[in-house]
Amino acid sequence: MPSVLLIDVTKRFGRIVAIDRVTLEIKDGEYVCVLGPTGSGKTTLLKLIAGLVKPDEGEIRIGGKTVNEVPPQERGTVYVPQDYALFPHMKVIDNVAFGPICRGVEREEAYKMAMKTLKMMRLDWRADSYPHELSGGMQQRVALARGLASGAEILLLDEPLGALDARLRLELRYKLRDLVKDLGLTAIHVTHDQEEAMAISDRIIVLRRGRIQQQGTPFNVYRRPSNLFVANFIGGANFLEGIVTERDSKGSWVALREGIKVRTEDPDRLPGESVVVVVREEKVKVLKDEVSGTNLLRGRVVSSRFLGPFIRYGVRLTNGDVVRSRMLISKQRKSIPVDEEVYVYFEPRDAIVYQYPPLGLYKELEVI
Amino acid sequence: MALTTGRVFKECVTGLGRPRTLSERLWKVLDDLSMNTTVKLISYSLSVVFFIFLILLPLILGILLKANLFWEIFAYPELMNRAKSAILWSFIIAFTVSTLDLIAGLPLAWFIVRSGSRWTKIVDSMADIPFIIPTAALGYSFLLFWSREEGISSLFGFDSLIPPGALLVMLLHFAFSFPVIVRVMVGELMNYREVYEVAAGTLGAQPFTIARTVTLPMLKPALVASFLLAFARSLSETGATVMVAGAFENGPVFIKNAKDAGLESPMVFVSSILIFLSIAIFFSIDIMGPRMRLPFRKVWPNLEKKLSSATAVKARNSLTFVVFLGLVILPSLFIALPAVQAVIDGTLIRAVRGVGPWSRFWESITLSYAIGTIVTVVNVILGLPVAILVARNKLGRVTSVLNMMVNIPIVIPSVALGVSLRIFWRDTFALPEFWALVLAHTAITYTYFVRSMSAAIEGISQEMEEVASTLGSSPIAIFRKITFPLTKYSLFSGAILVFTRSVDETGATIAVSEKLRTAPVLLVDWVKGTIPTSRSDIALGIGFLVVLSFAVLLALRLLIEGRK
Amino acid sequence: MEEGEYLCIIGPSGCGKSTLLKCIAGIWKPDAGEIYIDGKLVNDTPMQERGIGYVFQEIALFPHKNVYENVSYGPTVKGWEVKKTKTIVEEILNMLKLEERIDAYPNELSGGAKQKTAIGRALASGSKLLLLDEPLGALDAKVREVLRLEIRNLVKDLGLTAIHVTHDQEEAMAISDRIIVMRGGEIVENASPRDLYLKPKRIFTAYFLGETNLLVGEVTEKARGKSIVRIGSNDLRVKGKVKPEAKRVVAAIRPEFISITKKPKRKCDNRWLCKVKSLTFTGNIIRYEVQTVDGIPILIKMPSTDEEIEAQIGDEVYIEFSSRDVNLYPYPEEGLEKEISLE
């Protein structure tokens, strides 16, 4: 079974540690997204699995077999780089048949297989074109077809949608997932787009500076981010600095700047501790009228932008902190204009509390 | 869905994957071999060993073996003075000529890449003329043009407008180094991303300002490289310089004269100084060059706007063309006149019959081409792995050392290199003259091939090779199916470059040879009058050399295009 | 286009949006037509003298100059006094919060900082018109989100006029006052983000700007301010005007205006029985793909709540949506595929 296992893998380039003691397992048939900012080591991770770079430390296993010394040709993985690297001097069909031919399939049979794969990608009508004659979306499909035809069961996709238009990206990401699932393949997909990662993966691995920050289902990573970086990188959130003032059996009170108190359901932090309260933007409601509730804060709208499915507000609280909110357009048809006095509201259970980071909040959230 | 998933695929492979024809079986064996790390290691090591032990070490060691002769010359002050001034002149000429070439060549390169004029293609190929014509032919052409009565001298009422000597040497060197600068800068300007110029333009910078503050500073590495190439070419050239030098001596001419006179010590002395000085200068410019800043950081908007105006550009282009046509193209092509005359006046018949000096001529041509062919094959086979090592940075930090060492044969004046190799191969190992010549030519052309090949390989994305390997392609198959098809034009043009360099070579050949004469060396003898010949003989001999070179180039090109 | 406006040009790649921008900047010359800046015809004015700031997708900072030298390039080549240049450049760098990176070379900066420097460079020579060609295209999604706000604020604070080209519809809506939708070299529509999203005049706009359900049906009944469209075996009630002559129509409904329920409670003018085909969690939204009894696929986006997800794959559910959230279009003459094609 083609499962992938990395045990304590480290890779250095000179003084830079690209991958730092990474341990992870990817099961047969799983669609995993590796998510992280530029320079977080995502591509290196893929190349390590493909055998294109060798780990300095640690062990890589594919299908239960240690493959540290196995060359890329024999790992059963296929690497699809960001710019696809289609062979420019070969026609589409030759590109796709390249894999089978290299593996010793007879010519005729190889071309039959290539044609079949192209048909599946609905590209058989372009078989005799050269790559540069195709649109970005088609090139991406050819790259996938080439990978699939080689018989690899593990797809290593490096930003497979990165070179495409936003609109096309939206459509193709679901098609990509369906294809992988229909064929029963394993896919490791690298991206910096959290929305893409959440939409298509079974599991997300968040990478930063070569280290895994968190791994889990999109639901878990989104709902229970393990640290402030993940909370910021995945989805929009507010970060409010404060100090825990009281703790009881059901949660705690946190005093923000200038004594604004918010209620959380966090039971762990002790009174006196510096903390950061994280509230997702879509959990914050902006209301014109006062309602009853615990975390009801007064403020003034400083920005109000229509973003399609939702409206994004910035509200300056009385202490100067700006809270951002995303209100679904289906729930609030009319935007509240700038400068209006409003209330912001969020539920105590939607406030996640983290210890104040030793290097400061800004450093912790930095997308590097 | 019945699809080509891995499982289905594996059945296909086990059932059908049997190579049938002989060539398929052969490739299979090679594929398997290239997957083997030991085999890979051995083939790469062999190529590096070849480079170090057959090219690099002999040319350094040769001169050191006769180090004892170095001091003898000190006993003869007169010889010593001649040697010193010859060395000094070599560097003065190389430096002046390369600087002037840069000043004159840059506007021409700019015109070729940027003007969008319909003449660019013609100008572009014209700029290559002094590069394609063997330097020995250029030398004679320049001699006729500037200093014989059949040239332009009579137009001005002189017997000899510019008599053989330092000035004529400079004019000659200016012409044959010129295409080097133009070639390199045209290539660089083509690859240059114009977005930077557009960015500067939208910020209000005038074209002249953009060139001065953005484009040229960004192309500085190329400027330095092209300067060094022109410098090395001027320092090396021997055959043509001998023809036009008269009584004047620079390094190579001095070495040739010393060799003809049988003076070994001065030969060793000048050679070793040239070798070590040129290596030192070359590497210090290579290291210091990129750190130099262009002068004038201030901007004068009004002045520069005037300099960017259509009139100013026209004036600049006209001046460039006057220099280009008058100093480079006309004198280079002048040889065509007497060559055509020779066809008519019956020299052609004598030549074909092999009468008089012509019997030796055909021998020399054969020798030149035999050496050229062997040298090309050897360089392609043994240079390619080194080019891959350099381009793909396979050796980590050692790569940059190897990269620098590959440059050494081109840096050293070829006649000095020849002296060193002669001592090493002939005097020490008593290698037959023919094979010593082959090794000398291999050394001289090695850099050209490795450089052009490694640049071509660097130009194709490594990711393509990586993908191919995850698709199951063995290293040799990757080269055969991906790297080679994408770089084959560079490979062939590299090979052609090696071949023509070898056929044209005079410096090292003069130093190494005793009885054998390659075609250009024979022509030098004809011009210097050591063998009695007529002007028509010489012109026709040169004509043959040029025409044959073109024929070989054309045949190779047709061959490549036929395969496509 | 007005002074002080932030305009976005959006469209699929190859629609001509960059070409339009380059014509305004004077990088390319139009074959026909006239371009006016500030009321002056500029067709023959070279780019050096149009007084525009241009920001490139490739960023194109001069690699051999540091941040300060890059930003001061414009003033320098225009021959401004050294002192004046210094004041202006420092002011801009402060505004962009780049004052600490003044000596850094482009290769030492992060993607976001590089693009900020490039914007600073475009502004330093005092241009009031800023042209941005996919300025965020080369950056990470997260960086993009933050920087787009900063750019808008900067443009508004300095009272500049901006034309911004992008293929990202969310970016366009977030940043602009007005959006021009382009396709195949032509302008499809031109309106505020809200109008464009909620009441698009063309099917292509509805399709290109975020996801939408496009349902083809026939008008069966027309009453005052309300019509009924037959889609498969369901009736679709629509508020508002339909072109009277159109019989065959396309109905566009945004997925976020549709909700799913198992036990219908409240009154709703459109309620169809459907089967859940798939559901995907995407953070603040859950995406359902359902099928009507006729097998017509419908996409739905519901806010994700903490409660266990109610519907599972294979469940029968009711989908509900309001008649006023449906936009109706006559069926395009060249077919629906052609109307929404990206080329």
PDB file of N, CA and C in Angstrom, chain A residues 37-38 165-171 174 192-193 198-199 218-219 222-223 232-233 235 282-283 305-309 311-312 326 328-330 333 335 349 367, chain C residues 12-13 139-142 144-145 149 152 167-168 173-176 193-194 197-198 207-208 210-211 256-257 280-284 287 303-307 325 342:
ATOM      1  N   PRO A  37       3.392  29.610   4.127  1.00  0.00           N
ATOM      2  CA  PRO A  37       3.815  30.756   3.339  1.00  0.00           C
ATOM      3  C   PRO A  37       5.024  30.423   2.461  1.00  0.00           C
ATOM      4  N   THR A  38       5.358  31.313   1.547  1.00  0.00           N
ATOM      5  CA  THR A  38       6.545  31.153   0.702  1.00  0.00           C
ATOM      6  C   THR A  38       7.776  30.955   1.564  1.00  0.00           C
ATOM      7  N   ASP A 165      -5.872  31.581 -13.391  1.00  0.00           N
ATOM      8  CA  ASP A 165      -6.742  32.677 -12.962  1.00  0.00           C
ATOM      9  C   ASP A 165      -7.587  32.264 -11.767  1.00  0.00           C
ATOM     10  N   ALA A 166      -7.964  33.253 -10.956  1.00  0.00           N
ATOM     11  CA  ALA A 166      -8.747  32.974  -9.759  1.00  0.00           C
ATOM     12  C   ALA A 166     -10.010  32.171 -10.079  1.00  0.00           C
ATOM     13  N   ARG A 167     -10.702  32.568 -11.134  1.00  0.00           N
ATOM     14  CA  ARG A 167     -11.977  31.921 -11.450  1.00  0.00           C
ATOM     15  C   ARG A 167     -11.792  30.465 -11.828  1.00  0.00           C
ATOM     16  N   LEU A 168     -10.764  30.218 -12.644  1.00  0.00           N
ATOM     17  CA  LEU A 168     -10.478  28.873 -13.114  1.00  0.00           C
ATOM     18  C   LEU A 168     -10.021  27.986 -11.955  1.00  0.00           C
ATOM     19  N   ARG A 169      -9.238  28.605 -11.085  1.00  0.00           N
ATOM     20  CA  ARG A 169      -8.698  27.926  -9.910  1.00  0.00           C
ATOM     21  C   ARG A 169      -9.846  27.361  -9.089  1.00  0.00           C
ATOM     22  N   LEU A 170     -10.866  28.180  -8.905  1.00  0.00           N
ATOM     23  CA  LEU A 170     -12.023  27.814  -8.102  1.00  0.00           C
ATOM     24  C   LEU A 170     -12.678  26.560  -8.659  1.00  0.00           C
ATOM     25  N   GLU A 171     -12.806  26.508  -9.983  1.00  0.00           N
ATOM     26  CA  GLU A 171     -13.475  25.381 -10.598  1.00  0.00           C
ATOM     27  C   GLU A 171     -12.616  24.137 -10.595  1.00  0.00           C
ATOM     28  N   TYR A 174     -11.953  21.537  -7.396  1.00  0.00           N
ATOM     29  CA  TYR A 174     -12.852  20.419  -7.077  1.00  0.00           C
ATOM     30  C   TYR A 174     -12.680  19.293  -8.078  1.00  0.00           C
ATOM     31  N   HIS A 192      -0.250  27.830  -0.853  1.00  0.00           N
ATOM     32  CA  HIS A 192      -0.203  28.862   0.175  1.00  0.00           C
ATOM     33  C   HIS A 192      -1.586  29.440   0.387  1.00  0.00           C
ATOM     34  N   ASP A 193      -2.583  28.860  -0.308  1.00  0.00           N
ATOM     35  CA  ASP A 193      -3.932  29.390  -0.274  1.00  0.00           C
ATOM     36  C   ASP A 193      -4.752  28.545   0.693  1.00  0.00           C
ATOM     37  N   MET A 198      -8.457  24.070   2.474  1.00  0.00           N
ATOM     38  CA  MET A 198      -9.604  23.619   3.241  1.00  0.00           C
ATOM     39  C   MET A 198     -10.644  22.987   2.361  1.00  0.00           C
ATOM     40  N   ALA A 199     -10.813  23.532   1.170  1.00  0.00           N
ATOM     41  CA  ALA A 199     -11.890  23.073   0.305  1.00  0.00           C
ATOM     42  C   ALA A 199     -11.653  21.661  -0.210  1.00  0.00           C
ATOM     43  N   PRO A 218      -9.523  19.778   7.986  1.00  0.00           N
ATOM     44  CA  PRO A 218      -9.764  21.213   7.819  1.00  0.00           C
ATOM     45  C   PRO A 218     -10.625  21.747   8.968  1.00  0.00           C
ATOM     46  N   PHE A 219     -11.609  20.975   9.345  1.00  0.00           N
ATOM     47  CA  PHE A 219     -12.515  21.384  10.411  1.00  0.00           C
ATOM     48  C   PHE A 219     -11.748  21.641  11.712  1.00  0.00           C
ATOM     49  N   TYR A 222      -9.255  24.573  11.531  1.00  0.00           N
ATOM     50  CA  TYR A 222      -9.960  25.854  11.507  1.00  0.00           C
ATOM     51  C   TYR A 222     -10.550  26.177  12.879  1.00  0.00           C
ATOM     52  N   ARG A 223     -11.152  25.199  13.482  1.00  0.00           N
ATOM     53  CA  ARG A 223     -11.838  25.435  14.744  1.00  0.00           C
ATOM     54  C   ARG A 223     -10.892  25.482  15.927  1.00  0.00           C
ATOM     55  N   ASN A 232      -4.043  32.759  12.560  1.00  0.00           N
ATOM     56  CA  ASN A 232      -3.964  33.889  11.645  1.00  0.00           C
ATOM     57  C   ASN A 232      -3.890  33.436  10.194  1.00  0.00           C
ATOM     58  N   PHE A 233      -3.110  32.379   9.957  1.00  0.00           N
ATOM     59  CA  PHE A 233      -2.863  31.981   8.574  1.00  0.00           C
ATOM     60  C   PHE A 233      -4.103  31.365   7.947  1.00  0.00           C
ATOM     61  N   GLY A 235      -7.884  31.455   7.628  1.00  0.00           N
ATOM     62  CA  GLY A 235      -9.090  32.238   7.888  1.00  0.00           C
ATOM     63  C   GLY A 235      -8.759  33.554   8.555  1.00  0.00           C
ATOM     64  N   GLU A 282     -15.883  35.951  11.154  1.00  0.00           N
ATOM     65  CA  GLU A 282     -17.293  35.667  10.883  1.00  0.00           C
ATOM     66  C   GLU A 282     -18.090  35.384  12.148  1.00  0.00           C
ATOM     67  N   LYS A 283     -17.385  35.279  13.285  1.00  0.00           N
ATOM     68  CA  LYS A 283     -18.090  35.074  14.541  1.00  0.00           C
ATOM     69  C   LYS A 283     -18.444  36.408  15.197  1.00  0.00           C
ATOM     70  N   ARG A 305     -16.748  47.220   3.654  1.00  0.00           N
ATOM     71  CA  ARG A 305     -16.504  46.838   2.258  1.00  0.00           C
ATOM     72  C   ARG A 305     -17.398  45.683   1.861  1.00  0.00           C
ATOM     73  N   PHE A 306     -17.992  45.820   0.709  1.00  0.00           N
ATOM     74  CA  PHE A 306     -18.817  44.747   0.156  1.00  0.00           C
ATOM     75  C   PHE A 306     -17.912  43.746  -0.558  1.00  0.00           C
ATOM     76  N   LEU A 307     -17.933  42.482  -0.119  1.00  0.00           N
ATOM     77  CA  LEU A 307     -17.030  41.493  -0.725  1.00  0.00           C
ATOM     78  C   LEU A 307     -17.783  40.374  -1.438  1.00  0.00           C
ATOM     79  N   GLY A 308     -19.035  40.604  -1.788  1.00  0.00           N
ATOM     80  CA  GLY A 308     -19.776  39.552  -2.467  1.00  0.00           C
ATOM     81  C   GLY A 308     -20.621  38.778  -1.482  1.00  0.00           C
ATOM     82  N   PRO A 309     -20.148  37.565  -1.114  1.00  0.00           N
ATOM     83  CA  PRO A 309     -20.975  36.778  -0.193  1.00  0.00           C
ATOM     84  C   PRO A 309     -21.107  37.437   1.187  1.00  0.00           C
ATOM     85  N   ILE A 311     -20.108  41.087   3.889  1.00  0.00           N
ATOM     86  CA  ILE A 311     -19.620  42.449   4.046  1.00  0.00           C
ATOM     87  C   ILE A 311     -18.561  42.419   5.131  1.00  0.00           C
ATOM     88  N   ARG A 312     -17.457  43.109   4.890  1.00  0.00           N
ATOM     89  CA  ARG A 312     -16.401  43.119   5.900  1.00  0.00           C
ATOM     90  C   ARG A 312     -16.365  44.489   6.552  1.00  0.00           C
ATOM     91  N   ARG A 326     -17.007  39.768   9.492  1.00  0.00           N
ATOM     92  CA  ARG A 326     -17.577  39.399   8.200  1.00  0.00           C
ATOM     93  C   ARG A 326     -19.027  39.019   8.409  1.00  0.00           C
ATOM     94  N   LEU A 328     -22.510  37.815   6.742  1.00  0.00           N
ATOM     95  CA  LEU A 328     -23.032  37.238   5.513  1.00  0.00           C
ATOM     96  C   LEU A 328     -24.058  38.163   4.895  1.00  0.00           C
ATOM     97  N   ILE A 329     -23.982  38.325   3.611  1.00  0.00           N
ATOM     98  CA  ILE A 329     -24.882  39.225   2.903  1.00  0.00           C
ATOM     99  C   ILE A 329     -26.321  38.702   2.989  1.00  0.00           C
ATOM    100  N   SER A 330     -26.467  37.383   3.094  1.00  0.00           N
ATOM    101  CA  SER A 330     -27.816  36.836   3.189  1.00  0.00           C
ATOM    102  C   SER A 330     -28.450  37.130   4.554  1.00  0.00           C
ATOM    103  N   ARG A 333     -28.687  42.516   4.558  1.00  0.00           N
ATOM    104  CA  ARG A 333     -28.740  42.985   3.187  1.00  0.00           C
ATOM    105  C   ARG A 333     -28.083  44.348   3.007  1.00  0.00           C
ATOM    106  N   SER A 335     -25.537  47.394   3.960  1.00  0.00           N
ATOM    107  CA  SER A 335     -24.295  47.675   4.683  1.00  0.00           C
ATOM    108  C   SER A 335     -24.538  48.803   5.673  1.00  0.00           C
ATOM    109  N   ARG A 349     -18.031  31.306  23.689  1.00  0.00           N
ATOM    110  CA  ARG A 349     -17.391  30.057  23.231  1.00  0.00           C
ATOM    111  C   ARG A 349     -16.620  30.261  21.917  1.00  0.00           C
ATOM    112  N   VAL A 367       3.820  36.338   8.400  1.00  0.00           N
ATOM    113  CA  VAL A 367       3.613  35.269   7.412  1.00  0.00           C
ATOM    114  C   VAL A 367       4.918  34.972   6.697  1.00  0.00           C
TER     115      VAL A 367
ATOM    116  N   PRO C  12     -10.880  37.408 -17.318  1.00  0.00           N
ATOM    117  CA  PRO C  12     -10.008  36.234 -17.436  1.00  0.00           C
ATOM    118  C   PRO C  12      -8.722  36.591 -18.173  1.00  0.00           C
ATOM    119  N   SER C  13      -7.686  35.728 -18.075  1.00  0.00           N
ATOM    120  CA  SER C  13      -6.433  36.088 -18.719  1.00  0.00           C
ATOM    121  C   SER C  13      -6.638  36.145 -20.227  1.00  0.00           C
ATOM    122  N   LEU C 139       2.160  37.303  -5.070  1.00  0.00           N
ATOM    123  CA  LEU C 139       2.302  37.167  -3.616  1.00  0.00           C
ATOM    124  C   LEU C 139       1.441  36.040  -3.054  1.00  0.00           C
ATOM    125  N   ASP C 140       1.774  35.618  -1.841  1.00  0.00           N
ATOM    126  CA  ASP C 140       0.998  34.604  -1.132  1.00  0.00           C
ATOM    127  C   ASP C 140      -0.420  35.112  -0.855  1.00  0.00           C
ATOM    128  N   ALA C 141      -1.353  34.183  -0.796  1.00  0.00           N
ATOM    129  CA  ALA C 141      -2.757  34.552  -0.583  1.00  0.00           C
ATOM    130  C   ALA C 141      -2.930  35.430   0.654  1.00  0.00           C
ATOM    131  N   LYS C 142      -2.266  35.056   1.725  1.00  0.00           N
ATOM    132  CA  LYS C 142      -2.473  35.780   2.983  1.00  0.00           C
ATOM    133  C   LYS C 142      -1.892  37.204   2.913  1.00  0.00           C
ATOM    134  N   ARG C 144      -1.482  38.904   0.269  1.00  0.00           N
ATOM    135  CA  ARG C 144      -2.330  39.596  -0.676  1.00  0.00           C
ATOM    136  C   ARG C 144      -3.498  40.274   0.044  1.00  0.00           C
ATOM    137  N   GLU C 145      -4.096  39.511   0.943  1.00  0.00           N
ATOM    138  CA  GLU C 145      -5.278  39.984   1.647  1.00  0.00           C
ATOM    139  C   GLU C 145      -4.964  41.233   2.477  1.00  0.00           C
ATOM    140  N   LEU C 149      -5.680  45.959   1.338  1.00  0.00           N
ATOM    141  CA  LEU C 149      -6.266  46.998   2.185  1.00  0.00           C
ATOM    142  C   LEU C 149      -5.321  48.184   2.306  1.00  0.00           C
ATOM    143  N   ARG C 152      -5.345  50.306  -0.831  1.00  0.00           N
ATOM    144  CA  ARG C 152      -6.547  51.138  -0.946  1.00  0.00           C
ATOM    145  C   ARG C 152      -6.453  52.340  -0.003  1.00  0.00           C
ATOM    146  N   HIS C 167      -7.308  39.485 -11.898  1.00  0.00           N
ATOM    147  CA  HIS C 167      -8.241  38.452 -12.344  1.00  0.00           C
ATOM    148  C   HIS C 167      -8.970  37.872 -11.140  1.00  0.00           C
ATOM    149  N   ASP C 168      -8.696  38.461  -9.962  1.00  0.00           N
ATOM    150  CA  ASP C 168      -9.251  37.922  -8.736  1.00  0.00           C
ATOM    151  C   ASP C 168     -10.467  38.760  -8.339  1.00  0.00           C
ATOM    152  N   MET C 173     -13.434  43.378  -5.628  1.00  0.00           N
ATOM    153  CA  MET C 173     -14.522  43.917  -4.827  1.00  0.00           C
ATOM    154  C   MET C 173     -13.998  44.581  -3.563  1.00  0.00           C
ATOM    155  N   ALA C 174     -12.960  43.985  -2.979  1.00  0.00           N
ATOM    156  CA  ALA C 174     -12.442  44.511  -1.719  1.00  0.00           C
ATOM    157  C   ALA C 174     -11.793  45.877  -1.898  1.00  0.00           C
ATOM    158  N   ILE C 175     -11.249  46.131  -3.057  1.00  0.00           N
ATOM    159  CA  ILE C 175     -10.347  47.278  -3.176  1.00  0.00           C
ATOM    160  C   ILE C 175     -10.973  48.462  -3.922  1.00  0.00           C
ATOM    161  N   SER C 176     -12.001  48.207  -4.757  1.00  0.00           N
ATOM    162  CA  SER C 176     -12.362  49.263  -5.710  1.00  0.00           C
ATOM    163  C   SER C 176     -13.672  49.977  -5.398  1.00  0.00           C
ATOM    164  N   PRO C 193     -19.163  47.453  -7.067  1.00  0.00           N
ATOM    165  CA  PRO C 193     -19.061  46.050  -6.698  1.00  0.00           C
ATOM    166  C   PRO C 193     -20.410  45.468  -6.273  1.00  0.00           C
ATOM    167  N   ARG C 194     -21.169  46.237  -5.491  1.00  0.00           N
ATOM    168  CA  ARG C 194     -22.435  45.705  -4.982  1.00  0.00           C
ATOM    169  C   ARG C 194     -23.430  45.449  -6.110  1.00  0.00           C
ATOM    170  N   TYR C 197     -22.379  42.493  -8.220  1.00  0.00           N
ATOM    171  CA  TYR C 197     -22.506  41.176  -7.590  1.00  0.00           C
ATOM    172  C   TYR C 197     -23.967  40.785  -7.407  1.00  0.00           C
ATOM    173  N   LEU C 198     -24.764  41.734  -6.972  1.00  0.00           N
ATOM    174  CA  LEU C 198     -26.141  41.383  -6.639  1.00  0.00           C
ATOM    175  C   LEU C 198     -27.089  41.503  -7.829  1.00  0.00           C
ATOM    176  N   TYR C 207     -21.574  34.914 -13.507  1.00  0.00           N
ATOM    177  CA  TYR C 207     -20.760  33.695 -13.464  1.00  0.00           C
ATOM    178  C   TYR C 207     -19.332  33.993 -13.046  1.00  0.00           C
ATOM    179  N   PHE C 208     -18.782  35.090 -13.568  1.00  0.00           N
ATOM    180  CA  PHE C 208     -17.359  35.358 -13.338  1.00  0.00           C
ATOM    181  C   PHE C 208     -17.094  35.889 -11.935  1.00  0.00           C
ATOM    182  N   GLY C 210     -17.555  35.393  -8.601  1.00  0.00           N
ATOM    183  CA  GLY C 210     -18.013  34.473  -7.563  1.00  0.00           C
ATOM    184  C   GLY C 210     -18.873  33.394  -8.163  1.00  0.00           C
ATOM    185  N   GLU C 211     -19.162  32.382  -7.358  1.00  0.00           N
ATOM    186  CA  GLU C 211     -19.909  31.257  -7.911  1.00  0.00           C
ATOM    187  C   GLU C 211     -21.395  31.576  -7.967  1.00  0.00           C
ATOM    188  N   GLU C 256     -25.016  31.429  -1.722  1.00  0.00           N
ATOM    189  CA  GLU C 256     -25.157  31.819  -0.319  1.00  0.00           C
ATOM    190  C   GLU C 256     -26.552  32.316   0.024  1.00  0.00           C
ATOM    191  N   PHE C 257     -27.387  32.468  -0.981  1.00  0.00           N
ATOM    192  CA  PHE C 257     -28.764  32.887  -0.701  1.00  0.00           C
ATOM    193  C   PHE C 257     -29.709  31.691  -0.568  1.00  0.00           C
ATOM    194  N   THR C 280     -18.668  19.992   1.728  1.00  0.00           N
ATOM    195  CA  THR C 280     -17.268  20.318   1.980  1.00  0.00           C
ATOM    196  C   THR C 280     -17.190  21.448   2.987  1.00  0.00           C
ATOM    197  N   PHE C 281     -16.327  21.273   3.964  1.00  0.00           N
ATOM    198  CA  PHE C 281     -16.115  22.315   4.958  1.00  0.00           C
ATOM    199  C   PHE C 281     -15.033  23.254   4.443  1.00  0.00           C
ATOM    200  N   THR C 282     -15.328  24.520   4.328  1.00  0.00           N
ATOM    201  CA  THR C 282     -14.280  25.447   3.869  1.00  0.00           C
ATOM    202  C   THR C 282     -14.128  26.603   4.835  1.00  0.00           C
ATOM    203  N   GLY C 283     -14.046  26.302   6.115  1.00  0.00           N
ATOM    204  CA  GLY C 283     -13.844  27.361   7.089  1.00  0.00           C
ATOM    205  C   GLY C 283     -15.166  27.953   7.519  1.00  0.00           C
ATOM    206  N   ASN C 284     -15.385  29.224   7.192  1.00  0.00           N
ATOM    207  CA  ASN C 284     -16.606  29.853   7.662  1.00  0.00           C
ATOM    208  C   ASN C 284     -17.836  29.403   6.881  1.00  0.00           C
ATOM    209  N   ARG C 287     -20.002  23.998   1.965  1.00  0.00           N
ATOM    210  CA  ARG C 287     -20.482  23.932   0.582  1.00  0.00           C
ATOM    211  C   ARG C 287     -21.249  22.648   0.387  1.00  0.00           C
ATOM    212  N   PRO C 303     -23.423  29.159   6.230  1.00  0.00           N
ATOM    213  CA  PRO C 303     -22.432  29.447   7.270  1.00  0.00           C
ATOM    214  C   PRO C 303     -22.218  28.213   8.126  1.00  0.00           C
ATOM    215  N   SER C 304     -20.971  27.923   8.469  1.00  0.00           N
ATOM    216  CA  SER C 304     -20.711  26.753   9.309  1.00  0.00           C
ATOM    217  C   SER C 304     -21.016  27.128  10.753  1.00  0.00           C
ATOM    218  N   THR C 305     -21.679  26.253  11.436  1.00  0.00           N
ATOM    219  CA  THR C 305     -22.004  26.520  12.836  1.00  0.00           C
ATOM    220  C   THR C 305     -21.342  25.460  13.683  1.00  0.00           C
ATOM    221  N   ASP C 306     -21.326  25.698  14.967  1.00  0.00           N
ATOM    222  CA  ASP C 306     -20.657  24.745  15.835  1.00  0.00           C
ATOM    223  C   ASP C 306     -21.415  23.425  15.981  1.00  0.00           C
ATOM    224  N   GLU C 307     -22.742  23.488  15.772  1.00  0.00           N
ATOM    225  CA  GLU C 307     -23.521  22.257  15.915  1.00  0.00           C
ATOM    226  C   GLU C 307     -23.071  21.256  14.850  1.00  0.00           C
ATOM    227  N   ASP C 325     -34.090  37.024  -4.581  1.00  0.00           N
ATOM    228  CA  ASP C 325     -32.651  36.779  -4.770  1.00  0.00           C
ATOM    229  C   ASP C 325     -32.341  36.126  -6.110  1.00  0.00           C
ATOM    230  N   LEU C 342     -14.741  31.721 -20.928  1.00  0.00           N
ATOM    231  CA  LEU C 342     -13.783  32.699 -20.419  1.00  0.00           C
ATOM    232  C   LEU C 342     -12.981  33.366 -21.533  1.00  0.00           C
TER     233      LEU C 342
END
